[in-house]
Amino acid sequence: VAKENRRGSGELFDSNYERNSRHRMSLLSDIRQAIDSKELYLVMQPKVNSADLSIMGYEALLRWEHELQGNIPPDAFIPAVEKSGLYYDVDLYVAQATCDLINQNKQLSHPISINLSANSLNHETFVEDLHNVFIRNQVPLNRVELEITENALIHSETAIRELDRLAAYGFTICLDDFGAGYSSLGYLLRLPLHTIKIDRAFVSHLEGNQKAQVVLEGIINMGQKLGKEMIVEGVETQAQLVLVREMGVEHIQGFYFFKPMKIEQILELQSQYKL
Ligand code: C2E
Ligand code: MG
Ligand code: MG
Ligand code: MG
């Protein structure tokens, strides 16, 4: 069910599209255009404190309202963006869009996490370009958190160095999808991480699975002992909530609480809950 919901109206979109290279070319020029014409926009998914389930932040997630294809989900176009040079522009676009959201909605009260392509960190100009977006828009860095998946970091000394520079500028950094790929535990020691977000695969196998529970609890405890803030994503059921709460994780994100929403709905939610 969750998967269907997640895809939503993205059903219109043919998932073979990006595998076909002729189509990939046109997809990329479409994305280029979408950036220019602002067909790309951000929705936000609230994250909650596990103690009282109050909202403590939002994750901004990219959506593409394509004039012909309808709503295209990020999993259908981010991979193509990653393979092309467009990730750099997309990341700066997302940063700018986040600043716009913050500046145009002063009542927005919690930090916003944005997802960056780790590929951008292989460019030595990126950190400064990103920082400049927030400076130019007068958005304090403590209003944002940067989510980066470890995959592209793994083989790149440059990316790790640039990540250190981001942290030195004062950005808060979250390692996203932890445990999903070839996680090297050594990274937890090397990277300047504030937060670790455990991949939702660990949550989806929890119920009735003692071993999966041991692994997840172990990761949470380890992260906490290293001084990291731990968050789990993909909590879809009350049973999962109960389990991860007992494990002492600080923050939770998942469809059980909130789906990604447009800014109007976020503001409505905030006013309802007087957050
Ligand atoms: P992610 O950063 O790990 O984001 C979490 C994804 O899980 C989101 O999917 C979110 O809607 C979904 N999700 C949240 N709670 C649940 C749940 O309880 N169950 C299930 N099944 N899914 C849940 P979305 O929005 O489709 O994004 C997919 C991926 O696309 C993101 O994974 C991220 O890697 C990438 N992405 C999204 N927005 C951006 C962006 O602005 N820039 C970049 N570079 N990548 C982005
Ligand atoms: Mg993320
Ligand atoms: Mg994730
Ligand atoms: Mg992901």
CSV table of C-alpha atoms and ligand atoms in Angstrom, one decimal:
chain,number,residue,atom,x,y,z
A,1,VAL,CA,0.0,0.0,0.0
A,2,ALA,CA,2.7,2.4,1.0
A,3,LYS,CA,4.6,1.8,-2.2
A,4,GLU,CA,1.4,2.6,-4.2
A,5,ASN,CA,0.9,5.7,-2.2
A,6,ARG,CA,4.4,6.7,-2.5
A,7,ARG,CA,4.3,6.4,-6.2
A,8,GLY,CA,1.0,8.3,-6.3
A,9,SER,CA,0.2,9.7,-9.7
A,10,GLY,CA,3.7,8.8,-10.8
A,11,GLU,CA,2.0,5.8,-12.3
A,12,LEU,CA,1.6,7.8,-15.5
A,13,PHE,CA,5.4,7.7,-15.8
A,14,ASP,CA,7.0,4.8,-17.6
A,15,SER,CA,9.8,3.5,-15.4
A,16,ASN,CA,11.7,2.1,-18.4
A,17,TYR,CA,12.0,5.6,-19.6
A,18,GLU,CA,15.3,6.4,-18.0
A,19,ARG,CA,16.9,3.1,-18.9
A,20,ASN,CA,16.4,3.8,-22.6
A,21,SER,CA,19.2,6.1,-23.6
A,22,ARG,CA,17.3,7.9,-26.3
A,23,HIS,CA,14.7,8.7,-23.8
A,24,ARG,CA,17.4,9.5,-21.2
A,25,MET,CA,18.7,12.3,-23.4
A,26,SER,CA,15.3,13.8,-23.7
A,27,LEU,CA,14.7,13.3,-20.0
A,28,LEU,CA,17.8,15.3,-19.2
A,29,SER,CA,16.9,18.1,-21.5
A,30,ASP,CA,13.4,18.0,-19.9
A,31,ILE,CA,15.0,18.3,-16.4
A,32,ARG,CA,17.2,21.2,-17.6
A,33,GLN,CA,14.0,22.8,-18.7
A,34,ALA,CA,12.2,21.9,-15.6
A,35,ILE,CA,14.8,23.6,-13.5
A,36,ASP,CA,14.5,26.7,-15.6
A,37,SER,CA,10.7,26.7,-15.6
A,38,LYS,CA,10.4,25.7,-11.9
A,39,GLU,CA,8.5,22.5,-12.7
A,40,LEU,CA,10.6,21.0,-10.0
A,41,TYR,CA,9.4,21.8,-6.5
A,42,LEU,CA,9.8,20.6,-2.9
A,43,VAL,CA,7.4,18.8,-0.7
A,44,MET,CA,8.2,18.3,3.0
A,45,GLN,CA,7.8,15.3,5.3
A,46,PRO,CA,7.8,16.0,9.0
A,47,LYS,CA,10.1,14.2,11.3
A,48,VAL,CA,9.1,13.6,14.9
A,49,ASN,CA,10.6,13.2,18.3
A,50,SER,CA,10.2,9.6,19.5
A,51,ALA,CA,9.5,10.7,23.0
A,52,ASP,CA,6.3,12.7,22.5
A,53,LEU,CA,5.9,12.4,18.7
A,54,SER,CA,6.1,16.2,18.3
A,55,ILE,CA,7.4,17.5,15.0
A,56,MET,CA,11.1,18.4,15.2
A,57,GLY,CA,12.0,19.0,11.5
A,58,TYR,CA,11.2,18.4,7.9
A,59,GLU,CA,12.8,16.6,5.0
A,60,ALA,CA,12.5,18.4,1.7
A,61,LEU,CA,11.9,16.0,-1.2
A,62,LEU,CA,11.9,16.9,-4.8
A,63,ARG,CA,8.9,16.6,-7.0
A,64,TRP,CA,8.6,17.1,-10.8
A,65,GLU,CA,5.3,18.2,-12.1
A,66,HIS,CA,5.8,17.4,-15.8
A,67,GLU,CA,3.5,19.1,-18.2
A,68,LEU,CA,2.9,15.9,-20.2
A,69,GLN,CA,3.9,13.1,-18.0
A,70,GLY,CA,2.3,14.4,-14.8
A,71,ASN,CA,3.9,13.8,-11.4
A,72,ILE,CA,7.3,12.1,-11.8
A,73,PRO,CA,8.7,10.7,-8.6
A,74,PRO,CA,12.4,11.3,-7.8
A,75,ASP,CA,13.4,7.7,-8.1
A,76,ALA,CA,12.5,8.0,-11.7
A,77,PHE,CA,14.7,11.0,-12.5
A,78,ILE,CA,17.3,11.4,-9.8
A,79,PRO,CA,19.3,8.4,-11.1
A,80,ALA,CA,19.6,10.1,-14.5
A,81,VAL,CA,20.5,13.3,-12.8
A,82,GLU,CA,23.2,11.5,-10.9
A,83,LYS,CA,24.7,10.0,-14.1
A,84,SER,CA,24.7,13.4,-15.9
A,85,GLY,CA,26.3,16.6,-14.8
A,86,LEU,CA,23.0,18.0,-13.8
A,87,TYR,CA,23.3,17.0,-10.1
A,88,TYR,CA,25.3,20.1,-9.3
A,89,ASP,CA,22.6,22.5,-10.7
A,90,VAL,CA,19.8,20.4,-9.1
A,91,ASP,CA,21.5,20.6,-5.7
A,92,LEU,CA,21.8,24.4,-5.9
A,93,TYR,CA,18.3,24.6,-7.2
A,94,VAL,CA,17.0,22.7,-4.2
A,95,ALA,CA,19.1,24.9,-1.8
A,96,GLN,CA,17.6,28.0,-3.4
A,97,ALA,CA,14.1,26.6,-3.3
A,98,THR,CA,14.6,25.7,0.4
A,99,CYS,CA,15.7,29.3,1.1
A,100,ASP,CA,12.6,30.6,-0.7
A,101,LEU,CA,10.4,28.4,1.4
A,102,ILE,CA,12.0,29.6,4.6
A,103,ASN,CA,12.0,33.2,3.7
A,104,GLN,CA,8.4,33.2,2.3
A,105,ASN,CA,7.0,31.3,5.2
A,106,LYS,CA,8.3,32.9,8.4
A,107,GLN,CA,6.0,30.8,10.5
A,108,LEU,CA,7.9,27.7,9.4
A,109,SER,CA,9.5,26.7,12.7
A,110,HIS,CA,11.7,23.7,12.4
A,111,PRO,CA,15.0,22.9,10.5
A,112,ILE,CA,14.7,21.5,7.0
A,113,SER,CA,16.9,18.7,5.7
A,114,ILE,CA,17.8,18.7,2.1
A,115,ASN,CA,19.2,15.9,0.0
A,116,LEU,CA,22.4,16.5,-1.9
A,117,SER,CA,24.0,14.4,-4.5
A,118,ALA,CA,27.4,13.2,-3.1
A,119,ASN,CA,28.7,13.7,-6.6
A,120,SER,CA,28.5,17.4,-6.1
A,121,LEU,CA,31.2,17.1,-3.5
A,122,ASN,CA,33.6,15.9,-6.1
A,123,HIS,CA,33.6,19.5,-7.4
A,124,GLU,CA,35.8,21.9,-5.5
A,125,THR,CA,33.6,24.8,-6.2
A,126,PHE,CA,30.4,23.2,-4.8
A,127,VAL,CA,30.8,23.9,-1.1
A,128,GLU,CA,31.3,27.6,-1.6
A,129,ASP,CA,28.5,27.8,-4.2
A,130,LEU,CA,26.2,26.0,-1.7
A,131,HIS,CA,27.2,28.2,1.2
A,132,ASN,CA,26.7,31.3,-1.0
A,133,VAL,CA,23.1,30.4,-1.6
A,134,PHE,CA,22.3,30.5,2.1
A,135,ILE,CA,24.4,33.7,2.7
A,136,ARG,CA,22.8,35.5,-0.3
A,137,ASN,CA,19.3,34.5,1.0
A,138,GLN,CA,20.3,35.3,4.6
A,139,VAL,CA,19.2,31.9,5.8
A,140,PRO,CA,21.1,30.9,9.0
A,141,LEU,CA,22.8,27.5,8.5
A,142,ASN,CA,21.1,26.2,11.6
A,143,ARG,CA,17.8,26.2,9.7
A,144,VAL,CA,19.1,23.5,7.4
A,145,GLU,CA,20.6,20.0,7.5
A,146,LEU,CA,22.3,18.3,4.6
A,147,GLU,CA,21.5,14.7,3.9
A,148,ILE,CA,24.1,12.8,1.9
A,149,THR,CA,24.1,9.1,1.1
A,150,GLU,CA,27.4,7.3,1.6
A,151,ASN,CA,27.6,5.5,-1.8
A,152,ALA,CA,29.4,8.2,-3.7
A,153,LEU,CA,31.6,9.1,-0.8
A,154,ILE,CA,33.1,5.7,-0.5
A,155,HIS,CA,35.8,5.9,-3.1
A,156,SER,CA,36.5,9.6,-3.1
A,157,GLU,CA,39.0,11.4,-0.9
A,158,THR,CA,37.9,14.7,-2.5
A,159,ALA,CA,34.3,14.2,-1.5
A,160,ILE,CA,35.3,13.4,2.1
A,161,ARG,CA,37.5,16.5,2.2
A,162,GLU,CA,34.7,18.7,0.8
A,163,LEU,CA,32.3,17.2,3.4
A,164,ASP,CA,34.8,18.3,6.1
A,165,ARG,CA,34.7,21.8,4.6
A,166,LEU,CA,30.9,21.8,4.7
A,167,ALA,CA,31.0,20.9,8.4
A,168,ALA,CA,33.7,23.6,9.0
A,169,TYR,CA,31.3,26.2,7.5
A,170,GLY,CA,28.8,25.1,10.1
A,171,PHE,CA,26.4,23.0,8.2
A,172,THR,CA,24.8,20.1,10.0
A,173,ILE,CA,25.4,16.8,8.1
A,174,CYS,CA,23.3,13.7,8.1
A,175,LEU,CA,24.4,10.4,6.6
A,176,ASP,CA,21.3,9.2,4.7
A,177,ASP,CA,20.2,5.6,4.0
A,178,PHE,CA,22.8,4.2,6.4
A,179,GLY,CA,23.3,0.5,6.1
A,180,ALA,CA,21.7,0.3,2.6
A,181,GLY,CA,24.8,0.1,0.5
A,182,TYR,CA,28.3,-0.9,1.2
A,183,SER,CA,28.4,0.8,4.6
A,184,SER,CA,31.8,0.8,6.0
A,185,LEU,CA,31.7,1.3,9.7
A,186,GLY,CA,35.0,3.2,9.4
A,187,TYR,CA,33.1,6.0,7.9
A,188,LEU,CA,31.3,6.7,11.1
A,189,LEU,CA,34.6,7.6,12.5
A,190,ARG,CA,35.9,9.6,9.6
A,191,LEU,CA,33.0,11.6,8.4
A,192,PRO,CA,31.9,14.8,10.2
A,193,LEU,CA,28.4,13.6,10.9
A,194,HIS,CA,25.9,15.1,13.3
A,195,THR,CA,23.0,12.7,12.4
A,196,ILE,CA,22.7,9.1,11.0
A,197,LYS,CA,19.5,8.2,9.3
A,198,ILE,CA,19.1,4.4,9.2
A,199,ASP,CA,17.8,3.1,5.9
A,200,ARG,CA,14.1,2.0,5.9
A,201,ALA,CA,15.0,-1.5,4.9
A,202,PHE,CA,16.0,-2.1,8.6
A,203,VAL,CA,12.5,-1.1,9.7
A,204,SER,CA,10.5,-3.0,7.1
A,205,HIS,CA,11.8,-6.3,8.3
A,206,LEU,CA,11.4,-5.7,12.1
A,207,GLU,CA,8.2,-7.3,13.0
A,208,GLY,CA,8.5,-10.8,14.3
A,209,ASN,CA,12.2,-10.8,13.3
A,210,GLN,CA,14.3,-11.0,16.4
A,211,LYS,CA,17.6,-10.9,14.4
A,212,ALA,CA,16.6,-7.8,12.5
A,213,GLN,CA,15.7,-6.2,15.8
A,214,VAL,CA,19.1,-7.0,17.3
A,215,VAL,CA,20.8,-5.4,14.3
A,216,LEU,CA,18.8,-2.2,14.3
A,217,GLU,CA,19.1,-1.8,18.1
A,218,GLY,CA,22.8,-2.4,17.7
A,219,ILE,CA,23.2,0.3,15.1
A,220,ILE,CA,21.2,2.8,17.2
A,221,ASN,CA,23.3,2.1,20.3
A,222,MET,CA,26.5,2.3,18.4
A,223,GLY,CA,25.6,5.6,16.8
A,224,GLN,CA,24.5,7.1,20.1
A,225,LYS,CA,27.7,6.0,21.8
A,226,LEU,CA,29.6,7.8,19.1
A,227,GLY,CA,27.6,10.9,19.9
A,228,LYS,CA,25.5,10.9,16.8
A,229,GLU,CA,21.8,11.8,16.7
A,230,MET,CA,19.9,8.7,15.3
A,231,ILE,CA,16.9,8.8,13.2
A,232,VAL,CA,15.0,5.9,11.5
A,233,GLU,CA,13.0,6.4,8.4
A,234,GLY,CA,10.2,4.3,6.8
A,235,VAL,CA,8.1,3.7,10.0
A,236,GLU,CA,4.7,2.6,8.6
A,237,THR,CA,3.0,0.8,11.4
A,238,GLN,CA,2.3,1.2,15.1
A,239,ALA,CA,4.1,-2.1,15.7
A,240,GLN,CA,7.2,-0.6,14.1
A,241,LEU,CA,6.8,2.6,16.1
A,242,VAL,CA,6.7,0.7,19.4
A,243,LEU,CA,9.8,-1.3,18.5
A,244,VAL,CA,12.0,1.6,17.4
A,245,ARG,CA,10.8,3.7,20.4
A,246,GLU,CA,11.9,0.9,22.8
A,247,MET,CA,15.3,0.9,21.1
A,248,GLY,CA,15.7,4.5,22.2
A,249,VAL,CA,16.0,6.2,18.8
A,250,GLU,CA,15.7,10.0,19.0
A,251,HIS,CA,13.8,10.8,15.9
A,252,ILE,CA,11.4,9.0,13.5
A,253,GLN,CA,10.2,9.6,10.0
A,254,GLY,CA,7.6,7.6,8.2
A,255,PHE,CA,4.2,7.3,6.6
A,256,TYR,CA,2.8,6.2,9.9
A,257,PHE,CA,3.0,9.8,11.0
A,258,PHE,CA,3.1,12.0,7.9
A,259,LYS,CA,3.6,11.7,4.2
A,260,PRO,CA,5.5,14.4,2.3
A,261,MET,CA,3.2,17.4,1.9
A,262,LYS,CA,3.1,20.7,0.1
A,263,ILE,CA,4.0,23.8,2.0
A,264,GLU,CA,0.4,24.9,2.4
A,265,GLN,CA,-0.4,21.6,4.2
A,266,ILE,CA,2.7,21.9,6.4
A,267,LEU,CA,1.6,25.4,7.5
A,268,GLU,CA,-1.9,24.2,8.2
A,269,LEU,CA,-0.5,21.3,10.2
A,270,GLN,CA,1.7,23.6,12.2
A,271,SER,CA,-1.1,25.9,13.0
A,272,GLN,CA,-3.3,23.0,14.1
A,273,TYR,CA,-0.7,21.6,16.4
A,274,LYS,CA,0.5,25.1,17.5
A,275,LEU,CA,4.0,23.9,17.0
B,1,C2E,P1,15.5,9.6,0.8
B,1,C2E,O1,16.3,10.8,0.9
B,1,C2E,O2,15.9,8.4,1.6
B,1,C2E,O3,14.0,10.1,1.2
B,1,C2E,C1,13.1,9.3,1.8
B,1,C2E,C2,12.1,8.6,0.8
B,1,C2E,O4,11.3,7.7,1.5
B,1,C2E,C3,11.2,9.6,0.2
B,1,C2E,O5,10.8,9.2,-1.1
B,1,C2E,C4,10.0,9.5,1.1
B,1,C2E,O6,8.7,9.9,0.6
B,1,C2E,C5,10.0,8.0,1.4
B,1,C2E,N1,9.3,7.7,2.6
B,1,C2E,C6,9.2,8.4,3.8
B,1,C2E,N2,8.5,7.7,4.7
B,1,C2E,C7,8.3,6.5,4.2
B,1,C2E,C8,7.6,5.3,4.7
B,1,C2E,O7,7.1,5.2,5.8
B,1,C2E,N3,7.5,4.2,3.8
B,1,C2E,C9,8.0,4.3,2.5
B,1,C2E,N4,7.9,3.2,1.8
B,1,C2E,N5,8.7,5.4,2.1
B,1,C2E,C10,8.8,6.4,2.9
B,1,C2E,P2,10.9,10.1,-2.4
B,1,C2E,O8,10.4,11.5,-2.0
B,1,C2E,O9,10.2,9.3,-3.5
B,1,C2E,O10,12.4,10.2,-2.6
B,1,C2E,C11,13.2,9.1,-3.0
B,1,C2E,C12,14.7,9.4,-3.0
B,1,C2E,O11,15.0,10.4,-4.0
B,1,C2E,C13,15.2,10.1,-1.7
B,1,C2E,O12,15.4,9.1,-0.7
B,1,C2E,C14,16.4,10.8,-2.2
B,1,C2E,O13,17.5,9.8,-2.3
B,1,C2E,C15,16.1,11.2,-3.6
B,1,C2E,N6,15.7,12.6,-3.6
B,1,C2E,C16,14.5,13.2,-3.2
B,1,C2E,N7,14.5,14.5,-3.3
B,1,C2E,C17,15.8,14.8,-3.6
B,1,C2E,C18,16.5,16.0,-3.9
B,1,C2E,O14,16.0,17.1,-3.7
B,1,C2E,N8,17.8,15.9,-4.2
B,1,C2E,C19,18.5,14.7,-4.4
B,1,C2E,N9,19.8,14.7,-4.8
B,1,C2E,N10,17.9,13.6,-4.2
B,1,C2E,C20,16.5,13.6,-3.8
B,2,MG,MG,16.9,11.8,2.6
B,3,MG,MG,16.9,7.9,3.2
B,4,MG,MG,17.4,7.4,-0.6
